[in-house]
XYZ file of C-alpha atoms in Angstrom:
210
model
C -13.239 -4.730 13.477
C -9.615 -4.193 14.470
C -6.767 -3.258 12.124
C -3.208 -4.006 13.232
C -1.025 -1.707 11.217
C 1.943 0.634 11.054
C 1.346 4.211 9.996
C 4.142 4.239 7.424
C 3.385 0.765 5.996
C 2.166 1.118 2.417
C 0.227 -2.250 2.735
C -1.500 -0.930 5.872
C -2.338 2.340 4.128
C -4.057 0.391 1.352
C -6.434 -1.221 3.834
C -7.123 2.013 5.676
C -8.185 3.595 2.360
C -10.425 0.649 1.560
C -12.102 0.762 4.993
C -12.673 4.513 4.504
C -14.115 4.046 1.064
C -16.529 1.548 2.530
C -17.353 3.796 5.464
C -16.434 1.048 7.932
C -15.383 1.784 11.524
C -12.533 -0.089 13.140
C -10.150 0.017 16.082
C -6.664 1.178 15.139
C -4.015 -1.145 16.621
C -0.521 0.202 16.072
C 2.481 -2.134 15.501
C 5.727 -0.229 15.167
C 7.790 -2.001 12.488
C 10.892 0.177 12.876
C 11.037 -0.889 16.566
C 10.436 -4.514 15.564
C 7.261 -4.716 17.632
C 5.905 -7.213 15.085
C 8.471 -9.725 16.344
C 7.310 -9.608 19.936
C 5.429 -12.435 21.497
C 2.270 -10.372 22.075
C 1.854 -9.769 18.358
C 2.901 -13.338 17.471
C -0.110 -14.486 19.454
C -2.267 -12.444 17.080
C -0.456 -12.986 13.770
C 1.344 -16.187 12.744
C 3.106 -14.200 9.944
C 4.137 -11.340 12.190
C 3.313 -8.986 9.332
C 1.037 -5.978 8.960
C -1.685 -5.281 8.163
C -3.928 -7.838 9.916
C -7.720 -7.375 10.064
C -9.701 -8.995 12.810
C -13.457 -9.119 12.187
C -15.120 -10.863 15.065
C -13.477 -14.273 15.324
C -12.027 -14.100 11.809
C -8.503 -12.823 10.998
C -7.290 -11.946 7.540
C -3.785 -10.878 6.580
C -2.191 -9.655 3.324
C -3.540 -6.277 2.235
C -5.111 -7.334 -1.076
C -6.814 -10.316 0.483
C -8.214 -8.031 3.202
C -9.506 -5.570 0.598
C -11.216 -8.326 -1.329
C -12.679 -9.734 1.927
C -14.086 -6.270 2.676
C -15.470 -6.044 -0.861
C -17.248 -9.375 -0.537
C -18.583 -8.812 2.971
C -19.528 -5.100 2.386
C -20.302 -4.924 -1.344
C -21.151 -1.194 -1.439
C -19.471 0.751 -2.868
C -17.700 -1.868 -4.949
C -13.940 -1.669 -5.265
C -13.717 -3.929 -8.324
C -15.438 -3.751 -11.742
C -18.586 -5.827 -12.282
C -17.404 -7.785 -15.305
C -14.845 -10.647 -15.064
C -12.361 -9.123 -17.517
C -12.489 -5.748 -15.741
C -11.899 -7.442 -12.389
C -8.953 -9.360 -13.797
C -7.425 -6.221 -15.245
C -7.872 -4.385 -11.898
C -6.296 -7.221 -9.961
C -3.395 -7.384 -12.418
C -2.706 -3.635 -12.215
C -2.858 -3.750 -8.415
C -0.417 -6.667 -8.424
C 2.015 -4.756 -10.720
C 2.524 -2.495 -7.705
C 1.925 -4.785 -4.776
C 4.086 -7.657 -6.133
C 6.500 -6.079 -8.619
C 7.457 -2.898 -6.797
C 6.583 -3.000 -3.124
C 8.257 -6.287 -2.057
C 11.628 -5.072 -3.343
C 11.383 -1.918 -1.255
C 9.809 -2.766 2.036
C 11.533 -2.267 5.374
C 12.882 -5.732 5.949
C 14.394 -5.890 2.461
C 16.077 -2.483 2.877
C 17.441 -3.512 6.317
C 18.862 -6.710 4.783
C 20.602 -4.779 2.047
C 22.355 -2.531 4.551
C 22.881 -4.775 7.600
C 23.567 -8.145 5.938
C 24.854 -7.280 2.495
C 26.740 -4.171 3.497
C 25.250 -1.720 1.015
C 25.733 1.910 1.779
C 22.738 4.165 2.423
C 23.395 5.736 -0.986
C 23.298 2.381 -2.717
C 20.154 1.386 -0.805
C 18.454 4.508 -2.029
C 19.584 3.854 -5.617
C 18.093 0.333 -5.324
C 14.798 1.816 -4.052
C 14.524 4.428 -6.723
C 15.450 2.113 -9.571
C 12.671 -0.460 -8.806
C 10.072 2.196 -7.942
C 10.720 4.347 -11.014
C 10.818 1.429 -13.488
C 7.810 -0.206 -11.899
C 5.724 2.937 -12.001
C 6.648 3.316 -15.670
C 4.945 0.000 -16.288
C 1.850 1.288 -14.477
C 1.924 4.510 -16.451
C 1.797 2.650 -19.784
C -1.327 0.878 -18.679
C -3.075 3.937 -17.264
C -2.486 5.792 -20.542
C -4.954 3.365 -22.105
C -7.595 3.880 -19.391
C -10.280 6.573 -19.680
C -11.526 8.070 -16.461
C -10.616 10.167 -13.441
C -9.166 7.256 -11.409
C -7.127 4.224 -12.258
C -10.133 2.449 -13.731
C -13.095 4.635 -14.588
C -14.664 7.456 -12.635
C -14.904 5.850 -9.193
C -12.008 4.972 -6.917
C -11.293 1.254 -6.383
C -8.781 -1.451 -5.632
C -6.018 -0.108 -7.908
C -6.237 3.316 -6.278
C -5.948 1.783 -2.886
C -2.612 0.418 -3.990
C -1.422 3.274 -6.159
C -1.644 6.082 -3.610
C 0.508 4.407 -0.935
C 3.073 3.508 -3.581
C 3.364 7.218 -4.542
C 3.586 8.154 -0.865
C 6.637 5.933 -0.572
C 8.054 7.171 -3.820
C 7.804 10.781 -2.551
C 9.453 9.852 0.745
C 12.500 8.512 -1.082
C 12.451 11.477 -3.594
C 11.981 9.199 -6.613
C 11.620 10.685 -10.048
C 7.938 11.030 -10.936
C 7.924 13.339 -13.916
C 7.943 10.367 -16.237
C 4.538 9.128 -14.947
C 2.090 12.064 -15.519
C -1.012 9.845 -15.726
C -0.093 8.098 -12.491
C 0.269 11.459 -10.819
C -3.005 12.734 -12.244
C -4.800 9.792 -10.665
C -2.884 10.277 -7.416
C -3.944 13.887 -7.213
C -7.607 12.996 -7.973
C -7.507 10.422 -5.156
C -5.900 12.775 -2.634
C -8.764 15.163 -3.084
C -11.011 12.551 -1.448
C -11.225 12.205 2.355
C -10.880 8.408 2.138
C -7.291 8.919 0.890
C -6.240 12.136 2.610
C -7.647 11.385 6.068
C -6.005 7.924 6.203
C -2.593 9.392 5.138
C 0.264 8.144 7.403
C 0.738 11.672 8.826
C -2.901 11.550 10.077
C -2.514 8.215 11.911
C -2.526 8.094 15.741
C 0.988 6.525 15.822
C 2.561 8.965 13.309
C 5.906 10.395 14.359
């Protein structure tokens, strides 16, 4: 397998965690988003969307981080990243989407660039935007985790939700977001970071880290 990703991309970090939890080997293919390498013709030949991450598994290609993670869970079922029961799986997907769809898209690099370069926001206003959507979005996650019993987001084994939560907190910390209002989120984050699958795939440990 090959994973095209950017070390600081939260979506890429999600997939690196999932691959590590599954114990799957892959070739790391860096695509530097800040230098716009994803817009080059060489990457366009690989990815029609010109987004990361992209997983190539033999002749198959899968993009979008959550789709990649579910593909890995279906093709390599052990250890499972989703609960066994339908309601549990639905709840896990919903919680993951609360971060992947309600927080992350508002704060990714191309959105932040548009706010500054096209709409003329100052760096200070851009940071205020980032912090507002991250802090309010994580508060929504916190309310749900408060009702969950277990060491991780759902139960006592790490799974899909944790693959999304940890990179979201990594980004929040980079932008110095307030996190004291989400103690349960941070408790789960700390538990995850004690595991090699999360700590050894951290952006700072990636071969293209700067």
